[in-house]
Amino acid sequence: MRTVTVVGASLSGLYAARELRAQGFDGRLVVVGDEPHRPYDRPPLSKDFLTGRAAEDQLALSDAEEISELDAEWLLGTRARGLDARGRTVLLDDGRTVSTDGVVIATGASARRLPGDSLAGVHTLRSLDDARALRDELTRGPRQVVVIGGGFIGAETASSCAGLGHTVTVVEAAPLPLVPHLGAEMAAVCAALHRRGGVDLVTGTGVAGLRGTVAVTGVELSDGRTLPADVVIVGIGATPNTAWLAGSTLALHDGVLCDDGCMTALPQVVAVGDVARVGGARAEHWTSATEQPRVAVTNLLAGRTLQTARSLPYFWSDQYGARIQFAGRRQDGDSVRIAEGELTDGAPADGGFLALYERDGRTTAVLSVNRPRPFMRARRELAQDELAREESRVEPAAL
């Protein structure tokens, strides 16, 4: 390959560029990014950046020395609008084209929106520009904030807003936030953190609409209530950025469909990060975005799948002074028990806790609140057990 184009200049795109150089690719490297910013870290946007504890320069994922060493062409503030895979060309929205031998798709995902969210005071929190706008508004004095969606971004943003002294309500359509990730029992425990943080949690009801003419004044719920609001933050998930690939020969279904090695049906095209549906699953987590590029680049340069990207799922979240960490593959029906620490009135005690999910006599996942060392030990054991099981399944087939 003489030219490789990475479409997407965020976390997974940067890691892909690093891997290309680390794995010996010395040809032309082009990185296309729709934002004008060089790669930056997104997790702090809802936490330290929003509360003013981190400045923009602290979000940077690379420095001038690394940028120079990568020796890439950075086409920033430019959106890709098409991929002619057979002609091996990336089409840009400013009319330019990039001829390329290989493509890494790393276009990430965009925040889902609500009808009427063009009102002043309504925000999403996905990009640095989103965070800038929200932070500016939150510094104008006390606000009544309604966060729509109790997932990780919603919970972290609610925590930050409460820490800044605002009145905060979280609205979650499900009976409890985070049930798909944690199961009902542990979701209830983590939901109690909202109460401890002085945040109202409204569950089991959706949003019927937003009120206001020029600026938002309230959130109308599906049960008929209306919550007054000066600021509304919409955190109802994200949609993979695949629209620019419409009309290409790539298979798209809630992301770019890939095999276990991040390869699409075209050997010269791989996908990584939030936009990639790898082996039937799409994971919007920092660890996936940093682990997948190594495998994807190896396979891209080889032109076939040599390695797979199946790693143990892991994510973390910082809320109300608590660090929540989870690893493993929980399924409905798994039992859960507190292995260390305890709960107080249904919430984590001061020392936190470590919980193990179990099925058929083995541990399937682990959850901790403020128990980082025991968690890391349990996570390593989980990963070792999973690797051993995979090896035991492979060996008979090889005989």
PDB file of N, CA and C in Angstrom, residues 23 103-105 256-273 276-281 288 291-311:
ATOM      1  N   GLN A  23       3.528  -0.274  12.897  1.00  0.00           N
ATOM      2  CA  GLN A  23       3.599  -1.561  12.206  1.00  0.00           C
ATOM      3  C   GLN A  23       4.324  -1.478  10.869  1.00  0.00           C
ATOM      4  N   VAL A 103      -8.329   2.056   3.578  1.00  0.00           N
ATOM      5  CA  VAL A 103      -9.165   2.994   4.327  1.00  0.00           C
ATOM      6  C   VAL A 103      -9.436   2.435   5.719  1.00  0.00           C
ATOM      7  N   VAL A 104      -9.245   3.280   6.719  1.00  0.00           N
ATOM      8  CA  VAL A 104      -9.671   2.976   8.084  1.00  0.00           C
ATOM      9  C   VAL A 104     -10.855   3.874   8.392  1.00  0.00           C
ATOM     10  N   ILE A 105     -12.018   3.282   8.602  1.00  0.00           N
ATOM     11  CA  ILE A 105     -13.220   4.059   8.936  1.00  0.00           C
ATOM     12  C   ILE A 105     -13.269   4.221  10.448  1.00  0.00           C
ATOM     13  N   VAL A 256     -20.827  -0.068  10.742  1.00  0.00           N
ATOM     14  CA  VAL A 256     -20.198  -0.747   9.610  1.00  0.00           C
ATOM     15  C   VAL A 256     -19.955  -2.194  10.006  1.00  0.00           C
ATOM     16  N   LEU A 257     -20.535  -3.119   9.262  1.00  0.00           N
ATOM     17  CA  LEU A 257     -20.422  -4.537   9.607  1.00  0.00           C
ATOM     18  C   LEU A 257     -19.021  -5.050   9.294  1.00  0.00           C
ATOM     19  N   CYS A 258     -18.411  -5.640  10.318  1.00  0.00           N
ATOM     20  CA  CYS A 258     -17.041  -6.170  10.205  1.00  0.00           C
ATOM     21  C   CYS A 258     -16.999  -7.582  10.766  1.00  0.00           C
ATOM     22  N   ASP A 259     -15.936  -8.296  10.420  1.00  0.00           N
ATOM     23  CA  ASP A 259     -15.717  -9.583  11.064  1.00  0.00           C
ATOM     24  C   ASP A 259     -15.037  -9.354  12.417  1.00  0.00           C
ATOM     25  N   ASP A 260     -14.594 -10.421  13.048  1.00  0.00           N
ATOM     26  CA  ASP A 260     -13.963 -10.297  14.367  1.00  0.00           C
ATOM     27  C   ASP A 260     -12.625  -9.558  14.324  1.00  0.00           C
ATOM     28  N   GLY A 261     -12.112  -9.334  13.130  1.00  0.00           N
ATOM     29  CA  GLY A 261     -10.849  -8.633  12.988  1.00  0.00           C
ATOM     30  C   GLY A 261     -10.998  -7.217  12.468  1.00  0.00           C
ATOM     31  N   CYS A 262     -12.207  -6.658  12.554  1.00  0.00           N
ATOM     32  CA  CYS A 262     -12.499  -5.287  12.123  1.00  0.00           C
ATOM     33  C   CYS A 262     -12.467  -5.113  10.612  1.00  0.00           C
ATOM     34  N   MET A 263     -12.427  -6.208   9.860  1.00  0.00           N
ATOM     35  CA  MET A 263     -12.385  -6.124   8.405  1.00  0.00           C
ATOM     36  C   MET A 263     -13.794  -6.157   7.821  1.00  0.00           C
ATOM     37  N   THR A 264     -14.021  -5.301   6.841  1.00  0.00           N
ATOM     38  CA  THR A 264     -15.272  -5.322   6.105  1.00  0.00           C
ATOM     39  C   THR A 264     -15.175  -6.380   5.011  1.00  0.00           C
ATOM     40  N   ALA A 265     -16.190  -6.438   4.158  1.00  0.00           N
ATOM     41  CA  ALA A 265     -16.148  -7.399   3.055  1.00  0.00           C
ATOM     42  C   ALA A 265     -15.092  -7.013   2.021  1.00  0.00           C
ATOM     43  N   LEU A 266     -14.594  -5.781   2.102  1.00  0.00           N
ATOM     44  CA  LEU A 266     -13.539  -5.326   1.203  1.00  0.00           C
ATOM     45  C   LEU A 266     -12.202  -5.403   1.937  1.00  0.00           C
ATOM     46  N   PRO A 267     -11.241  -6.138   1.445  1.00  0.00           N
ATOM     47  CA  PRO A 267      -9.988  -6.339   2.184  1.00  0.00           C
ATOM     48  C   PRO A 267      -9.180  -5.063   2.403  1.00  0.00           C
ATOM     49  N   GLN A 268      -9.469  -4.007   1.636  1.00  0.00           N
ATOM     50  CA  GLN A 268      -8.721  -2.767   1.802  1.00  0.00           C
ATOM     51  C   GLN A 268      -9.448  -1.762   2.693  1.00  0.00           C
ATOM     52  N   VAL A 269     -10.530  -2.201   3.354  1.00  0.00           N
ATOM     53  CA  VAL A 269     -11.302  -1.297   4.216  1.00  0.00           C
ATOM     54  C   VAL A 269     -11.552  -1.967   5.563  1.00  0.00           C
ATOM     55  N   VAL A 270     -11.178  -1.289   6.646  1.00  0.00           N
ATOM     56  CA  VAL A 270     -11.457  -1.749   8.001  1.00  0.00           C
ATOM     57  C   VAL A 270     -12.203  -0.639   8.737  1.00  0.00           C
ATOM     58  N   ALA A 271     -12.817  -0.995   9.863  1.00  0.00           N
ATOM     59  CA  ALA A 271     -13.534  -0.007  10.669  1.00  0.00           C
ATOM     60  C   ALA A 271     -13.222  -0.227  12.142  1.00  0.00           C
ATOM     61  N   VAL A 272     -13.138   0.866  12.889  1.00  0.00           N
ATOM     62  CA  VAL A 272     -12.786   0.793  14.302  1.00  0.00           C
ATOM     63  C   VAL A 272     -13.598   1.811  15.105  1.00  0.00           C
ATOM     64  N   GLY A 273     -13.708   1.559  16.412  1.00  0.00           N
ATOM     65  CA  GLY A 273     -14.346   2.515  17.312  1.00  0.00           C
ATOM     66  C   GLY A 273     -15.856   2.455  17.289  1.00  0.00           C
ATOM     67  N   ALA A 276     -17.917   0.984  14.318  1.00  0.00           N
ATOM     68  CA  ALA A 276     -17.673  -0.381  13.852  1.00  0.00           C
ATOM     69  C   ALA A 276     -18.541  -1.393  14.582  1.00  0.00           C
ATOM     70  N   ARG A 277     -19.193  -2.233  13.820  1.00  0.00           N
ATOM     71  CA  ARG A 277     -19.929  -3.368  14.394  1.00  0.00           C
ATOM     72  C   ARG A 277     -19.075  -4.613  14.169  1.00  0.00           C
ATOM     73  N   VAL A 278     -18.294  -4.944  15.182  1.00  0.00           N
ATOM     74  CA  VAL A 278     -17.265  -5.970  15.060  1.00  0.00           C
ATOM     75  C   VAL A 278     -17.792  -7.304  15.580  1.00  0.00           C
ATOM     76  N   GLY A 279     -17.827  -8.288  14.713  1.00  0.00           N
ATOM     77  CA  GLY A 279     -18.290  -9.610  15.124  1.00  0.00           C
ATOM     78  C   GLY A 279     -19.709  -9.604  15.660  1.00  0.00           C
ATOM     79  N   GLY A 280     -20.539  -8.712  15.144  1.00  0.00           N
ATOM     80  CA  GLY A 280     -21.940  -8.655  15.548  1.00  0.00           C
ATOM     81  C   GLY A 280     -22.249  -7.717  16.691  1.00  0.00           C
ATOM     82  N   ALA A 281     -21.259  -7.007  17.221  1.00  0.00           N
ATOM     83  CA  ALA A 281     -21.489  -6.107  18.360  1.00  0.00           C
ATOM     84  C   ALA A 281     -20.796  -4.772  18.113  1.00  0.00           C
ATOM     85  N   SER A 288     -12.545  -0.045  23.586  1.00  0.00           N
ATOM     86  CA  SER A 288     -12.718  -0.592  22.237  1.00  0.00           C
ATOM     87  C   SER A 288     -12.018   0.291  21.212  1.00  0.00           C
ATOM     88  N   GLU A 291      -8.223  -0.394  21.537  1.00  0.00           N
ATOM     89  CA  GLU A 291      -7.731  -1.754  21.324  1.00  0.00           C
ATOM     90  C   GLU A 291      -7.949  -2.246  19.897  1.00  0.00           C
ATOM     91  N   GLN A 292      -9.051  -1.846  19.271  1.00  0.00           N
ATOM     92  CA  GLN A 292      -9.366  -2.344  17.933  1.00  0.00           C
ATOM     93  C   GLN A 292      -8.361  -1.921  16.862  1.00  0.00           C
ATOM     94  N   PRO A 293      -7.826  -0.689  16.890  1.00  0.00           N
ATOM     95  CA  PRO A 293      -6.931  -0.265  15.801  1.00  0.00           C
ATOM     96  C   PRO A 293      -5.715  -1.159  15.591  1.00  0.00           C
ATOM     97  N   ARG A 294      -5.144  -1.710  16.644  1.00  0.00           N
ATOM     98  CA  ARG A 294      -3.975  -2.569  16.464  1.00  0.00           C
ATOM     99  C   ARG A 294      -4.314  -3.767  15.575  1.00  0.00           C
ATOM    100  N   VAL A 295      -5.413  -4.419  15.890  1.00  0.00           N
ATOM    101  CA  VAL A 295      -5.835  -5.584  15.120  1.00  0.00           C
ATOM    102  C   VAL A 295      -6.253  -5.171  13.710  1.00  0.00           C
ATOM    103  N   ALA A 296      -7.020  -4.096  13.614  1.00  0.00           N
ATOM    104  CA  ALA A 296      -7.510  -3.644  12.311  1.00  0.00           C
ATOM    105  C   ALA A 296      -6.367  -3.316  11.366  1.00  0.00           C
ATOM    106  N   VAL A 297      -5.353  -2.625  11.863  1.00  0.00           N
ATOM    107  CA  VAL A 297      -4.225  -2.245  11.017  1.00  0.00           C
ATOM    108  C   VAL A 297      -3.428  -3.479  10.590  1.00  0.00           C
ATOM    109  N   THR A 298      -3.216  -4.404  11.521  1.00  0.00           N
ATOM    110  CA  THR A 298      -2.523  -5.646  11.168  1.00  0.00           C
ATOM    111  C   THR A 298      -3.223  -6.342  10.002  1.00  0.00           C
ATOM    112  N   ASN A 299      -4.529  -6.435  10.085  1.00  0.00           N
ATOM    113  CA  ASN A 299      -5.294  -7.127   9.048  1.00  0.00           C
ATOM    114  C   ASN A 299      -5.360  -6.324   7.756  1.00  0.00           C
ATOM    115  N   LEU A 300      -5.456  -5.002   7.878  1.00  0.00           N
ATOM    116  CA  LEU A 300      -5.486  -4.153   6.689  1.00  0.00           C
ATOM    117  C   LEU A 300      -4.193  -4.294   5.893  1.00  0.00           C
ATOM    118  N   LEU A 301      -3.063  -4.242   6.567  1.00  0.00           N
ATOM    119  CA  LEU A 301      -1.779  -4.336   5.879  1.00  0.00           C
ATOM    120  C   LEU A 301      -1.555  -5.726   5.290  1.00  0.00           C
ATOM    121  N   ALA A 302      -2.159  -6.743   5.928  1.00  0.00           N
ATOM    122  CA  ALA A 302      -2.033  -8.109   5.413  1.00  0.00           C
ATOM    123  C   ALA A 302      -3.031  -8.411   4.303  1.00  0.00           C
ATOM    124  N   GLY A 303      -4.123  -7.646   4.263  1.00  0.00           N
ATOM    125  CA  GLY A 303      -5.150  -7.889   3.258  1.00  0.00           C
ATOM    126  C   GLY A 303      -6.084  -9.020   3.605  1.00  0.00           C
ATOM    127  N   ARG A 304      -5.992  -9.510   4.830  1.00  0.00           N
ATOM    128  CA  ARG A 304      -6.877 -10.592   5.296  1.00  0.00           C
ATOM    129  C   ARG A 304      -6.852 -10.619   6.818  1.00  0.00           C
ATOM    130  N   THR A 305      -7.791 -11.345   7.404  1.00  0.00           N
ATOM    131  CA  THR A 305      -7.912 -11.383   8.851  1.00  0.00           C
ATOM    132  C   THR A 305      -6.905 -12.357   9.456  1.00  0.00           C
ATOM    133  N   LEU A 306      -5.901 -11.790  10.098  1.00  0.00           N
ATOM    134  CA  LEU A 306      -4.899 -12.590  10.796  1.00  0.00           C
ATOM    135  C   LEU A 306      -5.143 -12.614  12.293  1.00  0.00           C
ATOM    136  N   GLN A 307      -5.719 -11.523  12.818  1.00  0.00           N
ATOM    137  CA  GLN A 307      -5.958 -11.403  14.248  1.00  0.00           C
ATOM    138  C   GLN A 307      -7.400 -10.983  14.485  1.00  0.00           C
ATOM    139  N   THR A 308      -7.891 -11.269  15.692  1.00  0.00           N
ATOM    140  CA  THR A 308      -9.247 -10.868  16.060  1.00  0.00           C
ATOM    141  C   THR A 308      -9.205  -9.865  17.202  1.00  0.00           C
ATOM    142  N   ALA A 309     -10.281  -9.120  17.329  1.00  0.00           N
ATOM    143  CA  ALA A 309     -10.323  -8.024  18.309  1.00  0.00           C
ATOM    144  C   ALA A 309     -11.270  -8.321  19.454  1.00  0.00           C
ATOM    145  N   ARG A 310     -11.463  -9.568  19.752  1.00  0.00           N
ATOM    146  CA  ARG A 310     -12.385  -9.933  20.824  1.00  0.00           C
ATOM    147  C   ARG A 310     -11.682  -9.778  22.177  1.00  0.00           C
ATOM    148  N   SER A 311     -11.999  -8.719  22.878  1.00  0.00           N
ATOM    149  CA  SER A 311     -11.415  -8.484  24.199  1.00  0.00           C
ATOM    150  C   SER A 311     -12.537  -8.394  25.222  1.00  0.00           C
TER     151      SER A 311
END
